[in-house]
mmCIF file of C-alpha atoms and ligand atoms in Angstrom:
data_model
loop_
_atom_site.group_PDB
_atom_site.id
_atom_site.type_symbol
_atom_site.label_atom_id
_atom_site.label_comp_id
_atom_site.label_asym_id
_atom_site.label_seq_id
_atom_site.Cartn_x
_atom_site.Cartn_y
_atom_site.Cartn_z
ATOM 1 C CA MET A 1 125.208 256.051 3.077
ATOM 2 C CA SER A 2 123.107 258.010 5.515
ATOM 3 C CA SER A 3 119.402 257.386 5.630
ATOM 4 C CA ILE A 4 118.542 260.967 4.826
ATOM 5 C CA CYS A 5 116.277 261.641 1.882
ATOM 6 C CA TYR A 6 118.243 263.930 -0.417
ATOM 7 C CA LEU A 7 115.058 265.382 -1.871
ATOM 8 C CA CYS A 8 113.511 266.719 1.339
ATOM 9 C CA GLY A 9 116.555 266.572 3.676
ATOM 10 C CA LYS A 10 114.676 264.602 6.347
ATOM 11 C CA GLU A 11 115.379 261.225 7.977
ATOM 12 C CA ILE A 12 113.901 258.343 6.093
ATOM 13 C CA GLY A 13 113.098 256.626 9.364
ATOM 14 C CA LYS A 14 111.801 253.112 9.621
ATOM 15 C CA GLY A 15 110.026 253.035 6.273
ATOM 16 C CA VAL A 16 111.699 251.345 3.327
ATOM 17 C CA ALA A 17 113.925 253.771 1.432
ATOM 18 C CA SER A 18 113.206 254.268 -2.188
ATOM 19 C CA LYS A 19 116.167 254.498 -4.518
ATOM 20 C CA ASP A 20 116.490 257.391 -6.902
ATOM 21 C CA HIS A 21 118.937 257.208 -9.802
ATOM 22 C CA VAL A 22 121.510 260.013 -9.586
ATOM 23 C CA VAL A 23 121.515 260.153 -13.387
ATOM 24 C CA PRO A 24 117.992 259.479 -14.703
ATOM 25 C CA ARG A 25 117.634 255.993 -16.138
ATOM 26 C CA GLN A 26 116.269 257.469 -19.355
ATOM 27 C CA PHE A 27 119.688 259.034 -20.019
ATOM 28 C CA ILE A 28 121.377 255.664 -20.127
ATOM 29 C CA ARG A 29 120.814 253.734 -23.323
ATOM 30 C CA ARG A 30 123.261 250.863 -22.817
ATOM 31 C CA LYS A 31 121.922 247.709 -21.207
ATOM 32 C CA GLN A 32 124.701 247.297 -18.642
ATOM 33 C CA PRO A 33 124.954 250.486 -16.501
ATOM 34 C CA LYS A 34 128.454 249.660 -15.232
ATOM 35 C CA MET A 35 130.738 249.727 -18.215
ATOM 36 C CA ARG A 36 134.342 250.669 -18.825
ATOM 37 C CA GLY A 37 134.766 254.238 -20.001
ATOM 38 C CA PHE A 38 131.446 255.366 -18.506
ATOM 39 C CA ASP A 39 130.724 256.911 -15.172
ATOM 40 C CA TYR A 40 128.101 255.023 -13.188
ATOM 41 C CA THR A 41 126.757 257.113 -10.311
ATOM 42 C CA GLY A 42 124.249 254.715 -8.865
ATOM 43 C CA VAL A 43 121.354 255.632 -6.592
ATOM 44 C CA LEU A 44 120.548 257.746 -3.568
ATOM 45 C CA PRO A 45 118.045 256.918 -0.841
ATOM 46 C CA THR A 46 114.800 258.888 -0.777
ATOM 47 C CA HIS A 47 111.357 258.628 0.758
ATOM 48 C CA GLU A 48 109.172 256.784 -1.667
ATOM 49 C CA GLU A 49 106.691 259.667 -1.589
ATOM 50 C CA CYS A 50 109.420 262.246 -2.359
ATOM 51 C CA ASN A 51 110.698 260.143 -5.190
ATOM 52 C CA ASN A 52 107.213 259.868 -6.740
ATOM 53 C CA LYS A 53 106.348 263.467 -6.081
ATOM 54 C CA PHE A 54 109.542 264.893 -7.441
ATOM 55 C CA GLY A 55 108.697 264.657 -11.101
ATOM 56 C CA ALA A 56 108.731 261.004 -12.033
ATOM 57 C CA GLU A 57 106.796 262.029 -15.124
ATOM 58 C CA SER A 58 109.252 264.885 -15.821
ATOM 59 C CA GLU A 59 112.148 262.366 -15.794
ATOM 60 C CA ARG A 60 110.274 260.210 -18.187
ATOM 61 C CA MET A 61 109.711 263.194 -20.507
ATOM 62 C CA CYS A 62 113.117 264.797 -20.137
ATOM 63 C CA GLN A 63 114.655 263.172 -23.181
ATOM 64 C CA LYS A 64 111.678 264.147 -25.287
ATOM 65 C CA SER A 65 111.915 267.725 -23.990
ATOM 66 C CA LEU A 66 115.591 267.805 -24.926
ATOM 67 C CA GLN A 67 114.675 266.526 -28.382
ATOM 68 C CA LEU A 68 112.168 269.374 -28.712
ATOM 69 C CA ILE A 69 114.726 271.911 -27.498
ATOM 70 C CA ASP A 70 117.042 270.630 -30.191
ATOM 71 C CA ALA A 71 114.297 270.820 -32.859
ATOM 72 C CA LEU A 72 113.544 274.398 -31.847
ATOM 73 C CA SER A 73 117.129 275.352 -32.539
ATOM 74 C CA ASN A 74 116.683 274.230 -36.135
ATOM 75 C CA PRO A 75 114.478 276.629 -38.197
ATOM 76 C CA GLU A 76 113.956 273.783 -40.730
ATOM 77 C CA CYS A 77 112.025 271.850 -38.090
ATOM 78 C CA TYR A 78 109.156 274.136 -37.295
ATOM 79 C CA VAL A 79 107.019 277.076 -38.323
ATOM 80 C CA ARG A 80 105.045 279.596 -36.263
ATOM 81 C CA LEU A 81 101.787 280.773 -37.844
ATOM 82 C CA GLN A 82 99.097 283.240 -36.853
ATOM 83 C CA HIS A 83 95.500 283.117 -38.160
ATOM 84 C CA ARG A 84 95.002 285.934 -40.609
ATOM 85 C CA ASP A 85 91.559 286.975 -39.186
ATOM 86 C CA LYS A 86 91.677 285.728 -35.620
ATOM 87 C CA ARG A 87 95.069 286.988 -34.482
ATOM 88 C CA GLU A 88 94.750 285.321 -31.077
ATOM 89 C CA ILE A 89 95.050 281.943 -32.827
ATOM 90 C CA GLU A 90 98.696 281.081 -33.095
ATOM 91 C CA ILE A 91 100.037 277.704 -33.980
ATOM 92 C CA MET A 92 103.345 276.078 -34.159
ATOM 93 C CA GLY A 93 103.871 273.321 -36.703
ATOM 94 C CA PHE A 94 106.568 270.669 -36.367
ATOM 95 C CA ASP A 95 108.030 268.531 -39.062
ATOM 96 C CA ALA A 96 107.468 265.025 -37.713
ATOM 97 C CA ASP A 97 110.809 263.935 -39.264
ATOM 98 C CA CYS A 98 112.557 266.182 -36.728
ATOM 99 C CA LEU A 99 111.005 264.285 -33.809
ATOM 100 C CA PRO A 100 111.852 260.648 -34.404
ATOM 101 C CA GLY A 101 110.565 258.254 -31.762
ATOM 102 C CA PHE A 102 107.682 260.505 -30.650
ATOM 103 C CA THR A 103 104.760 258.260 -29.764
ATOM 104 C CA GLU A 104 101.107 259.210 -29.619
ATOM 105 C CA SER A 105 101.303 259.461 -25.840
ATOM 106 C CA ASP A 106 104.342 261.760 -26.098
ATOM 107 C CA ARG A 107 102.405 263.958 -28.513
ATOM 108 C CA GLU A 108 99.458 263.996 -26.104
ATOM 109 C CA PHE A 109 101.730 264.935 -23.220
ATOM 110 C CA PHE A 110 102.954 268.019 -25.086
ATOM 111 C CA ARG A 111 99.409 268.604 -26.432
ATOM 112 C CA PHE A 112 100.433 268.191 -30.077
ATOM 113 C CA ILE A 113 97.702 267.664 -32.624
ATOM 114 C CA ASP A 114 98.532 265.318 -35.472
ATOM 115 C CA VAL A 115 97.577 267.284 -38.619
ATOM 116 C CA ARG A 116 99.256 265.072 -41.152
ATOM 117 C CA SER A 117 95.842 264.195 -42.621
ATOM 118 C CA THR A 118 94.237 267.616 -42.026
ATOM 119 C CA SER A 119 93.740 269.897 -45.024
ATOM 120 C CA ILE A 120 94.813 273.548 -45.171
ATOM 121 C CA GLU A 121 91.073 274.501 -45.426
ATOM 122 C CA GLU A 122 90.332 272.722 -42.165
ATOM 123 C CA LEU A 123 93.248 274.498 -40.508
ATOM 124 C CA ARG A 124 92.011 277.856 -41.747
ATOM 125 C CA ASP A 125 88.571 277.263 -40.263
ATOM 126 C CA THR A 126 88.451 278.764 -36.749
ATOM 127 C CA GLU A 127 86.077 275.906 -35.763
ATOM 128 C CA PHE A 128 89.136 273.656 -35.797
ATOM 129 C CA TYR A 129 90.585 275.476 -32.770
ATOM 130 C CA LYS A 130 87.447 275.441 -30.601
ATOM 131 C CA GLY A 131 87.934 273.469 -27.403
ATOM 132 C CA LYS A 132 91.681 273.084 -27.993
ATOM 133 C CA ARG A 133 93.829 274.361 -25.087
ATOM 134 C CA LYS A 134 96.629 276.836 -25.575
ATOM 135 C CA THR A 135 100.038 275.715 -24.525
ATOM 136 C CA ASN A 136 103.379 277.240 -23.853
ATOM 137 C CA LEU A 137 105.696 274.651 -25.301
ATOM 138 C CA HIS A 138 108.919 276.588 -24.623
ATOM 139 C CA LYS A 139 108.063 276.978 -20.981
ATOM 140 C CA GLN A 140 106.947 273.355 -20.582
ATOM 141 C CA ILE A 141 110.037 271.788 -22.129
ATOM 142 C CA LEU A 142 112.476 274.168 -20.391
ATOM 143 C CA ASN A 143 110.835 273.516 -17.024
ATOM 144 C CA ILE A 144 111.109 269.821 -17.488
ATOM 145 C CA ALA A 145 114.688 269.771 -18.824
ATOM 146 C CA LEU A 146 116.003 272.275 -16.303
ATOM 147 C CA SER A 147 114.402 270.668 -13.291
ATOM 148 C CA VAL A 148 115.519 267.164 -14.192
ATOM 149 C CA LEU A 149 119.096 268.207 -15.031
ATOM 150 C CA ALA A 150 119.398 270.408 -11.907
ATOM 151 C CA LYS A 151 118.109 267.626 -9.737
ATOM 152 C CA SER A 152 120.573 265.147 -11.232
ATOM 153 C CA ALA A 153 123.475 267.612 -10.813
ATOM 154 C CA ALA A 154 122.456 268.108 -7.154
ATOM 155 C CA ALA A 155 122.318 264.359 -6.702
ATOM 156 C CA VAL A 156 125.894 264.147 -8.048
ATOM 157 C CA LEU A 157 127.029 266.746 -5.516
ATOM 158 C CA VAL A 158 125.466 264.721 -2.647
ATOM 159 C CA LYS A 159 126.749 261.385 -3.871
ATOM 160 C CA ARG A 160 130.201 262.293 -5.056
ATOM 161 C CA PHE A 161 131.293 265.502 -3.358
ATOM 162 C CA ASP A 162 130.333 264.898 0.221
ATOM 163 C CA THR A 163 127.587 267.476 0.178
ATOM 164 C CA SER A 164 125.116 267.003 3.035
ATOM 165 C CA PRO A 165 121.522 266.531 1.851
ATOM 166 C CA ARG A 166 120.549 268.587 4.850
ATOM 167 C CA THR A 167 121.992 271.828 3.627
ATOM 168 C CA TRP A 168 120.174 274.443 1.607
ATOM 169 C CA TRP A 169 121.364 275.788 -1.664
ATOM 170 C CA ARG A 170 120.156 277.938 -4.445
ATOM 171 C CA ILE A 171 120.403 276.726 -8.024
ATOM 172 C CA LEU A 172 120.679 278.912 -11.056
ATOM 173 C CA CYS A 173 120.263 277.085 -14.361
ATOM 174 C CA ILE A 174 120.932 278.625 -17.748
ATOM 175 C CA PRO A 175 119.940 276.582 -20.783
ATOM 176 C CA TYR A 176 121.804 276.702 -24.077
ATOM 177 C CA HIS A 177 120.941 274.657 -27.095
ATOM 178 C CA GLY A 178 122.134 274.024 -30.572
ATOM 179 C CA VAL A 179 125.694 273.014 -29.737
ATOM 180 C CA SER A 180 127.533 270.385 -31.689
ATOM 181 C CA PRO A 181 126.916 266.980 -29.990
ATOM 182 C CA THR A 182 130.680 266.508 -29.872
ATOM 183 C CA VAL A 183 131.433 269.683 -27.898
ATOM 184 C CA ASP A 184 133.631 268.934 -24.906
ATOM 185 C CA PHE A 185 134.850 270.928 -21.895
ATOM 186 C CA ASP A 186 137.509 268.478 -20.703
ATOM 187 C CA GLY A 187 140.213 270.962 -21.703
ATOM 188 C CA LEU A 188 138.564 273.731 -19.611
ATOM 189 C CA LEU A 189 137.114 271.842 -16.668
ATOM 190 C CA GLY A 190 139.173 268.694 -16.421
ATOM 191 C CA LYS A 191 138.882 265.169 -17.824
ATOM 192 C CA THR A 192 135.430 263.804 -17.064
ATOM 193 C CA LYS A 193 133.879 260.490 -17.895
ATOM 194 C CA PRO A 194 130.531 260.530 -19.668
ATOM 195 C CA PHE A 195 127.405 258.929 -18.182
ATOM 196 C CA GLU A 196 126.430 257.867 -21.675
ATOM 197 C CA VAL A 197 127.555 258.717 -25.220
ATOM 198 C CA GLY A 198 126.861 262.462 -25.416
ATOM 199 C CA VAL A 199 125.770 262.840 -21.749
ATOM 200 C CA LYS A 200 128.247 264.396 -19.388
ATOM 201 C CA LEU A 201 128.405 266.608 -16.320
ATOM 202 C CA TRP A 202 131.499 268.674 -15.630
ATOM 203 C CA ILE A 203 131.180 269.962 -12.063
ATOM 204 C CA ARG A 204 133.755 271.967 -10.189
ATOM 205 C CA PRO A 205 133.940 274.010 -6.984
ATOM 206 C CA TYR A 206 134.439 277.727 -7.179
ATOM 207 C CA ASN A 207 134.632 280.488 -4.552
ATOM 208 C CA ASN A 208 135.311 277.932 -1.804
ATOM 209 C CA LYS A 209 131.798 276.704 -1.092
ATOM 210 C CA ASP A 210 129.905 277.081 -4.329
ATOM 211 C CA TRP A 211 129.785 274.849 -7.368
ATOM 212 C CA PHE A 212 129.606 275.374 -11.058
ATOM 213 C CA GLY A 213 128.667 272.761 -13.578
ATOM 214 C CA ILE A 214 127.885 272.140 -17.230
ATOM 215 C CA TYR A 215 125.453 269.353 -17.943
ATOM 216 C CA LYS A 216 125.479 268.268 -21.561
ATOM 217 C CA ASN A 217 122.902 265.987 -23.060
ATOM 218 C CA GLN A 218 123.458 265.630 -26.771
ATOM 219 C CA GLY A 219 122.912 269.088 -28.352
ATOM 220 C CA ALA A 220 121.611 270.744 -25.174
ATOM 221 C CA LEU A 221 123.746 272.325 -22.463
ATOM 222 C CA VAL A 222 122.718 273.544 -19.077
ATOM 223 C CA TYR A 223 124.977 275.731 -16.952
ATOM 224 C CA VAL A 224 124.278 275.053 -13.285
ATOM 225 C CA PHE A 225 125.435 277.208 -10.379
ATOM 226 C CA PHE A 226 124.943 275.991 -6.836
ATOM 227 C CA GLY A 227 125.089 278.814 -4.244
ATOM 228 C CA PHE A 228 125.729 277.436 -0.775
ATOM 229 C CA ARG A 229 126.819 280.615 0.839
ATOM 230 C CA ALA A 230 123.496 282.390 1.065
ATOM 231 C CA LYS A 231 122.330 282.412 4.711
ATOM 232 C CA LEU A 232 119.314 280.178 4.741
ATOM 233 C CA PRO A 233 117.882 278.323 7.710
ATOM 234 C CA LEU A 234 118.901 274.748 8.378
ATOM 235 C CA LEU A 235 116.158 272.180 7.980
ATOM 236 C CA LYS A 236 114.349 271.122 11.123
ATOM 237 C CA LYS A 237 114.420 267.420 11.990
HETATM 238 ZN ZN1 LIG B 1 111.953 262.874 1.436
#
């Protein structure tokens, strides 16, 4: 393996290379990563700084973001409400049962407020909303899920398909959620081993130099297109 950091495309040099998992560790639930029937993609070298900078927190929160994306595809899981007098106050309420495994720190990360012991009167009072920051949950979870899945798909291209980490490419990601967890594209895109139960990336070349992939993580799908043909400058050493 070359000593080029696949995140910035520059030589790692004399410093100790950090190792970034091609498929985020959070996606793999089994204890033993190398197991029959599953694809183990290993690690790629990176600068330690690049590895830390490139969304270590996002990777940690990707599974939770996918869980939220799933919950948002189920109208039974949430409501959107607007304050009847102060129209600028809009809230989104989630049924905690739809978000199993969410810890207090996860809720804090997404700026959720636990209102399980708050009365309707308290929620009606505009004082309740003073000092609370507005969020854009859709944007936050999509940014996290798309960036983590696109990065992982790019890492697979570098690791498995002889793509130089020193080339430029453009990535187009289109999210789709609410599919059946058993949906499978083997028939369309060829037999592919999963990384984990319900986690799979089908990736195929098209138009000579470009790549098309479908990354599935339980009920969420992301279509990824890698455009290599655009004329972009090569990275300087
Ligand atoms: Zn780097």
